[in-house]
Coordinates of C-alpha atoms and ligand atoms in Angstrom, one line a residue:
X1 CA 0.0 0.0 0.0
X2 CA 1.2 3.5 -0.8
X3 CA 1.6 6.1 1.9
X4 CA -1.7 8.0 1.4
X5 CA -3.6 4.8 1.5
X6 CA -1.9 3.8 4.8
X7 CA -2.9 7.2 6.2
X8 CA -6.5 6.4 5.5
X9 CA -6.5 2.7 6.5
X10 CA -3.7 1.8 8.9
X11 CA -4.7 1.2 12.5
X12 CA -8.4 0.8 11.8
X13 CA -10.6 -2.2 12.6
X14 CA -14.3 -1.2 12.2
X15 CA -15.4 -4.8 12.4
X16 CA -14.2 -5.0 16.0
X17 CA -16.1 -1.8 17.0
X18 CA -19.6 -2.3 15.6
X19 CA -18.6 -0.7 12.3
X20 CA -17.3 2.5 13.7
X21 CA -14.9 4.1 11.3
X22 CA -12.5 5.3 14.0
X23 CA -11.2 3.2 16.8
X24 CA -13.0 4.6 19.9
X25 CA -11.4 6.1 23.0
X26 CA -10.9 3.3 25.5
X27 CA -10.2 4.5 29.0
X28 CA -9.1 2.1 31.6
X29 CA -6.7 1.1 34.3
X30 CA -7.9 -2.4 35.0
X31 CA -8.4 -5.1 32.4
X32 CA -10.4 -8.1 33.5
X33 CA -9.6 -11.7 32.6
X34 CA -12.0 -14.6 32.4
X35 CA -9.9 -17.0 34.4
X36 CA -6.9 -17.0 36.8
X37 CA -5.0 -18.9 34.1
X38 CA -5.6 -16.2 31.5
X39 CA -4.6 -13.6 34.0
X40 CA -1.4 -15.3 35.0
X41 CA -0.4 -15.8 31.4
X42 CA -1.2 -12.2 30.4
X43 CA 2.3 -11.2 29.7
X44 CA 3.3 -14.2 27.6
X45 CA 3.0 -12.3 24.3
X46 CA 5.2 -9.4 25.3
X47 CA 3.2 -6.1 25.0
X48 CA 0.7 -7.5 22.5
X49 CA -2.9 -7.3 23.5
X50 CA -4.4 -5.4 26.3
X51 CA -3.5 -6.3 29.9
X52 CA -3.3 -3.1 32.0
X53 CA -4.0 0.5 31.3
X54 CA -0.4 1.6 31.5
X55 CA 0.6 -0.8 28.8
X56 CA -1.8 0.6 26.3
X57 CA -5.4 0.3 25.1
X58 CA -6.9 -0.4 21.7
X59 CA -6.8 3.4 21.1
X60 CA -3.1 3.8 21.8
X61 CA -2.3 0.6 19.9
X62 CA -4.2 1.8 16.8
X63 CA -2.0 4.9 16.7
X64 CA 1.2 2.9 17.3
X65 CA 0.3 0.4 14.6
X66 CA -0.5 3.1 12.1
X67 CA 2.7 5.1 12.6
X68 CA 4.9 2.0 12.6
X69 CA 3.4 0.9 9.3
X70 CA 3.7 4.3 7.7
X71 CA 7.3 4.7 8.7
X72 CA 8.3 1.1 7.9
X73 CA 9.4 0.1 11.4
X74 CA 8.6 -3.1 13.3
X75 CA 6.4 -1.6 16.1
X76 CA 5.9 1.6 17.9
X77 CA 5.0 2.8 21.4
X78 CA 3.2 6.1 22.3
X79 CA 4.4 8.3 25.1
X80 CA 3.1 11.4 26.8
X81 CA 5.4 13.8 25.0
X82 CA 8.1 13.9 22.4
X83 CA 10.7 14.6 25.0
X84 CA 9.6 11.6 27.0
X85 CA 10.1 9.5 23.8
X86 CA 13.7 10.9 23.4
X87 CA 14.5 10.2 27.1
X88 CA 13.2 6.6 26.9
X89 CA 14.8 5.8 23.6
X90 CA 18.2 7.1 24.9
X91 CA 17.7 5.3 28.2
X92 CA 17.2 2.0 26.4
X93 CA 20.8 2.2 25.1
X94 CA 23.1 4.0 27.5
X95 CA 24.4 3.0 30.9
X96 CA 27.1 4.1 33.3
X97 CA 30.5 4.0 31.6
X98 CA 28.9 4.1 28.1
X99 CA 29.4 6.8 25.5
X100 CA 26.8 8.4 23.2
X101 CA 27.4 10.6 20.2
X102 CA 24.8 13.3 19.9
X103 CA 24.4 15.8 16.9
X104 CA 25.4 19.3 18.0
X105 CA 22.1 20.6 16.6
X106 CA 19.7 18.5 18.7
X107 CA 16.6 20.0 20.1
X108 CA 17.8 21.9 23.2
X109 CA 15.8 20.0 25.8
X110 CA 17.4 16.8 24.4
X111 CA 20.9 18.4 25.1
X112 CA 19.8 19.5 28.5
X113 CA 18.7 15.9 29.4
X114 CA 22.1 14.6 28.2
X115 CA 24.1 17.2 30.2
X116 CA 21.9 17.3 33.3
X117 CA 20.9 13.6 33.6
X118 CA 23.3 11.4 31.7
X119 CA 26.6 13.1 32.5
X120 CA 26.2 13.0 36.3
X121 CA 25.3 9.4 36.0
X122 CA 28.6 8.5 34.4
X123 CA 27.5 8.4 30.7
X124 CA 30.0 10.2 28.4
X125 CA 28.1 12.5 26.1
X126 CA 30.0 13.7 23.0
X127 CA 28.4 16.3 20.6
X128 CA 29.4 16.0 17.0
X129 CA 29.2 18.2 13.9
X130 CA 25.9 17.1 12.3
X131 CA 27.6 17.4 8.9
X132 CA 30.3 14.9 9.9
X133 CA 29.1 12.1 7.5
X134 CA 31.5 9.2 7.3
X135 CA 33.8 11.0 9.8
X136 CA 31.5 9.7 12.6
X137 CA 33.5 6.4 12.3
X138 CA 36.5 8.1 13.9
X139 CA 34.4 9.1 17.0
X140 CA 33.1 5.6 17.7
X141 CA 34.8 4.0 20.7
X142 CA 34.5 0.5 22.2
X143 CA 32.2 2.1 24.8
X144 CA 29.9 3.8 22.3
X145 CA 26.3 2.7 22.7
X146 CA 24.4 4.8 20.3
X147 CA 24.6 7.6 17.7
X148 CA 21.8 10.1 18.1
X149 CA 20.8 12.1 15.0
X150 CA 18.3 14.9 14.3
X151 CA 18.0 15.8 10.7
X152 CA 17.6 18.5 9.8
X153 CA 18.3 20.4 13.1
X154 CA 15.1 22.3 13.9
X155 CA 16.7 25.8 14.2
X156 CA 19.3 25.9 11.6
X157 CA 18.4 22.9 9.3
X158 CA 21.6 21.1 8.7
X159 CA 20.7 17.9 6.8
X160 CA 22.6 14.9 8.1
X161 CA 23.9 12.1 5.8
X162 CA 22.0 9.5 7.8
X163 CA 22.7 6.5 5.4
X164 CA 26.4 7.1 5.7
X165 CA 26.3 7.6 9.5
X166 CA 24.2 4.4 9.7
X167 CA 26.7 2.4 7.7
X168 CA 29.6 3.5 9.9
X169 CA 27.6 2.8 13.1
X170 CA 26.3 -0.6 12.0
X171 CA 29.8 -1.7 10.9
X172 CA 30.6 -1.4 14.7
X173 CA 27.3 -2.9 15.9
X174 CA 26.0 0.4 17.2
X175 CA 22.4 1.6 17.0
X176 CA 21.3 4.8 15.2
X177 CA 18.6 6.8 17.0
X178 CA 17.0 9.7 15.1
X179 CA 14.6 12.4 16.1
X180 CA 12.5 12.4 12.9
X181 CA 10.0 15.0 14.0
X182 CA 10.8 17.3 11.0
X183 CA 11.0 14.5 8.5
X184 CA 7.8 12.9 9.8
X185 CA 7.0 9.2 9.0
X186 CA 5.4 10.6 5.8
X187 CA 8.4 12.4 4.3
X188 CA 11.4 10.5 5.7
X189 CA 11.2 6.7 5.7
X190 CA 13.7 6.4 8.6
X191 CA 14.1 2.6 8.5
X192 CA 14.9 2.5 4.8
X193 CA 17.6 5.1 5.4
X194 CA 19.4 3.2 8.1
X195 CA 17.8 4.4 11.3
X196 CA 17.2 1.7 14.0
X197 CA 15.0 3.7 16.4
X198 CA 13.0 6.7 15.2
X199 CA 11.5 9.2 17.6
X200 CA 8.7 11.7 17.0
X201 CA 7.2 14.6 18.7
X202 CA 3.7 13.7 17.5
X203 CA 2.7 16.9 19.2
X204 CA 3.9 18.6 16.0
X205 CA 2.5 17.4 12.6
X206 CA 0.8 14.2 13.6
X207 CA -1.5 15.8 16.1
X208 CA -1.4 18.8 13.8
X209 CA -3.9 21.0 15.6
X210 CA -1.9 22.3 18.6
X211 CA -4.2 20.6 21.0
X212 CA -2.3 17.6 22.5
X213 CA 1.1 16.4 23.5
X214 CA 2.1 12.9 22.3
X215 CA 5.5 11.2 21.6
X216 CA 6.2 8.1 19.7
X217 CA 9.2 5.7 19.4
X218 CA 9.2 3.4 16.4
X219 CA 11.9 0.6 16.5
X220 CA 13.1 -2.0 14.1
X221 CA 12.7 -5.6 15.1
X222 CA 16.2 -5.9 16.6
X223 CA 15.7 -3.2 19.1
X224 CA 12.0 -3.3 19.7
X225 CA 12.0 -5.4 22.9
X226 CA 14.7 -3.3 24.5
X227 CA 12.8 -0.1 23.7
X228 CA 9.4 -1.3 24.8
X229 CA 10.7 -2.7 28.1
X230 CA 12.5 0.6 28.8
X231 CA 9.3 2.6 28.3
X232 CA 7.5 0.1 30.7
X233 CA 10.3 0.4 33.2
X234 CA 10.1 4.2 33.3
X235 CA 6.4 4.0 33.9
X236 CA 5.2 6.1 31.2
X237 CA 1.5 6.1 30.3
X238 CA -0.2 8.1 27.7
X239 CA -3.8 9.4 27.6
X240 CA -6.1 7.5 25.1
X241 CA -7.8 10.8 24.4
X242 CA -4.6 12.3 23.3
X243 CA -3.8 9.2 21.2
X244 CA -7.2 9.5 19.6
X245 CA -6.4 13.1 18.6
X246 CA -3.1 12.1 17.3
X247 CA -4.7 9.4 15.2
X248 CA -7.3 11.8 13.9
X249 CA -4.5 14.2 12.9
X250 CA -2.7 11.2 11.2
X251 CA -5.5 10.7 8.8
X252 CA -4.9 14.2 7.2
X253 CA -1.1 14.2 7.6
X254 CA -0.3 13.9 3.9
X255 CA -2.6 16.7 2.6
X256 CA -1.5 19.1 5.4
X257 CA 2.2 18.5 5.0
X258 CA 2.0 18.7 1.2
X259 CA 0.0 21.9 1.2
X260 CA 2.1 23.5 4.0
X261 CA 5.3 22.6 2.1
X262 CA 4.1 24.3 -1.0
X263 CA 3.2 27.5 0.9
X264 CA 6.5 27.4 2.8
X265 CA 8.5 27.2 -0.5
X266 CA 6.6 30.1 -1.8
X267 CA 7.1 32.2 1.3
X268 CA 10.8 31.2 1.4
X269 CA 11.4 32.2 -2.2
X270 CA 9.7 35.5 -1.5
X271 CA 12.0 36.1 1.5
X272 CA 15.0 35.2 -0.6
X273 CA 14.2 38.2 -3.0
X274 CA 14.0 40.7 -0.1
X275 CA 16.8 43.2 0.7
X276 CA 16.1 42.7 4.5
X277 CA 17.0 39.0 4.2
X278 CA 20.6 37.8 4.1
X279 CA 19.9 34.2 3.7
X280 CA 17.1 31.7 3.8
X281 CA 17.8 28.3 5.3
X282 CA 15.4 25.7 4.0
X283 CA 16.7 22.3 2.5
X284 CA 13.7 22.3 0.1
X285 CA 15.2 25.3 -1.8
X286 CA 17.7 24.7 -4.6
X287 CA 21.1 26.0 -3.6
X288 CA 20.5 25.3 0.2
X289 CA 23.6 23.5 1.6
X290 CA 21.4 20.6 2.6
X291 CA 19.4 20.4 -0.6
X292 CA 21.2 17.6 -2.4
X293 CA 21.0 15.1 0.6
X294 CA 17.4 16.3 1.4
X295 CA 16.4 15.5 -2.2
X296 CA 18.0 12.1 -2.1
X297 CA 16.6 11.0 1.2
X298 CA 13.3 12.9 1.8
X299 CA 10.1 12.9 -0.2
X300 CA 9.1 16.4 1.1
X301 CA 9.8 19.1 3.6
X302 CA 8.1 20.2 6.8
X303 CA 7.0 23.8 6.6
X304 CA 9.6 24.9 9.2
X305 CA 12.6 27.0 8.1
X306 CA 14.7 29.9 9.1
X307 CA 16.1 33.1 7.6
X308 CA 18.8 35.4 8.6
X309 CA 18.0 39.1 8.8
X310 CA 20.4 41.6 7.2
X311 CA 22.2 43.7 9.8
X312 CA 19.1 44.2 11.9
X313 CA 19.5 45.5 15.5
X314 CA 17.8 43.8 18.5
X315 CA 15.2 46.6 18.4
X316 CA 14.4 45.9 14.7
X317 CA 14.1 42.1 15.4
X318 CA 11.7 42.8 18.2
X319 CA 9.7 45.4 16.0
X320 CA 9.6 42.8 13.2
X321 CA 8.4 39.9 15.3
X322 CA 5.9 42.0 17.3
X323 CA 4.5 43.5 14.2
X324 CA 3.4 40.2 12.7
X325 CA -0.3 39.6 12.9
X326 CA -0.7 36.1 11.4
X327 CA 2.4 34.5 12.9
X328 CA 1.9 33.6 16.6
X329 CA 4.9 33.9 18.9
X330 CA 5.4 30.6 20.6
X331 CA 7.0 27.2 20.9
X332 CA 6.2 24.2 18.9
X333 CA 5.1 23.9 15.2
X334 CA 3.3 21.4 12.9
X335 CA -0.1 22.8 13.7
X336 CA -2.5 24.5 11.2
X337 CA -1.3 27.9 12.2
X338 CA 1.8 30.0 11.4
X339 CA 4.4 30.7 14.1
X340 CA 7.6 32.7 14.6
X341 CA 10.4 32.6 17.0
X342 CA 14.0 34.0 17.1
X343 CA 16.4 31.0 16.8
X344 CA 19.3 31.7 19.2
X345 CA 21.2 28.6 18.0
X346 CA 24.6 29.9 19.0
X347 CA 23.6 29.5 22.7
X348 CA 23.1 25.7 22.3
X349 CA 26.1 24.2 20.6
X350 CA 29.6 23.2 21.6
X351 CA 31.1 21.1 18.7
X352 CA 30.3 23.7 16.0
X353 CA 29.7 27.5 15.7
X354 CA 26.6 29.3 14.6
X355 CA 27.5 32.8 13.3
X356 CA 25.4 33.6 10.2
X357 CA 26.1 37.3 10.4
X358 CA 22.6 38.4 11.5
X359 CA 19.7 37.4 13.7
X360 CA 18.0 34.1 12.7
X361 CA 14.2 34.0 12.6
X362 CA 12.4 30.7 12.4
X363 CA 9.0 30.5 10.8
X364 CA 6.4 27.7 10.7
X365 CA 4.0 28.1 7.8
X366 CA 0.5 27.0 8.6
X367 CA -2.6 26.5 6.4
X368 CA -3.3 30.2 5.9
X369 CA -3.3 31.7 2.4
X370 CA 0.4 32.2 1.5
X371 CA -0.3 35.6 0.0
X372 CA -1.7 36.8 3.2
X373 CA 1.4 35.5 5.1
X374 CA 3.7 37.3 2.6
X375 CA 1.7 40.6 3.0
X376 CA 2.0 40.2 6.8
X377 CA 5.8 39.7 6.6
X378 CA 6.1 42.7 4.2
X379 CA 4.3 45.0 6.6
X380 CA 6.4 43.7 9.5
X381 CA 9.6 44.5 7.6
X382 CA 8.4 48.0 7.0
X383 CA 7.8 48.4 10.8
X384 CA 11.2 47.0 11.5
X385 CA 12.8 49.6 9.2
X386 CA 11.1 52.4 11.2
X387 CA 12.6 51.0 14.4
X388 CA 16.1 51.2 13.0
Ligands
PLP1 C1 9.0 19.7 20.0 C2 10.1 18.8 19.7 C3 10.5 17.8 20.6 C4 9.8 17.6 21.9 O1 8.4 17.2 21.7 P1 7.3 17.5 22.8 O2 6.2 16.7 22.3 O3 7.1 19.0 22.8 O4 7.9 17.0 24.1 C5 11.5 17.0 20.2 N1 12.2 17.2 19.1 C6 11.9 18.2 18.2 C7 12.7 18.3 17.0 C8 10.9 19.1 18.5 O5 10.6 20.0 17.7

């Protein structure tokens, strides 16, 4: 089945639920068994079926099955947030005395977790240049437990050569973990590209409506049991209502992503033509440093990109952002609405430098009309000029 057919059909079983198109919301803690013998053998088929609320319900399992199928993984597990998924996935691989390689451009709370929780517990965390490619082989040590990727980085959009990193890691028997939130299971088939464990903030495009927090870990068969057991050991449990919302968002993921990408390319090209803009950073644009690898490995681009303002003062940056009427100022992305933040990437890296010669603005392009978004950016540039 093709991707769009999977979006409509994966994770559905109307015949089990009186013909209902969507898997209903099942809320429970206790699950009752007909006999003592059934109860005592409930864990035989590890994490299949329903046995206790914390291990999932038909609602959470429908989401997990749908996302695993779309991305091409073995199985998936849902968690209460994207960061919870990152923490559990890393926790499945590292232990005291071990070493983990982490892309310097990772989501900053991922970096904070590594620095504040892993390092004091005796795990060696080493940040690497995301553009290292085959050079990753030189950083691998006997104690290395995992290579963590995030491609592209969600502030400055460096595209990693994941197939090459995967080959180097697998040659030494090391797992590749990737935060695939930007790529999504729709645009980046992580498992076909050499990822072993793919992590999503479903809060972003899968939920798609800025109204729930959900994380997902999808693993290949080799690493599934380890990942699933770690999630169980940490005690995570995710709300079936939130999984229902994520599964509802999943059904329209393809049309939203495709439409938002087209608008984002239009807005990005308009920005490129403006004197106020020094540089647009979006792998979907020809000439972007990440474009070649993006084109090889992805089938589309999330509508999240950055641009560098030409010699703007702090006052002008504030005037620009505050003047925007259609772009909300706030964290997250992947919803139907446009957003803006100032990406202060230089504050978050140690292995590489970020010095693009001007302030970096990150935009998320929602489902609004792209001409209205462009007009909004244009009037905000005019207000920024007045503040200069
Ligand atoms: C938002 C985000 C996360 C964290 O997801 P939450 O659901 O907010 O916990 C992780 N990685 C990336 C790239 C993100 O953008």
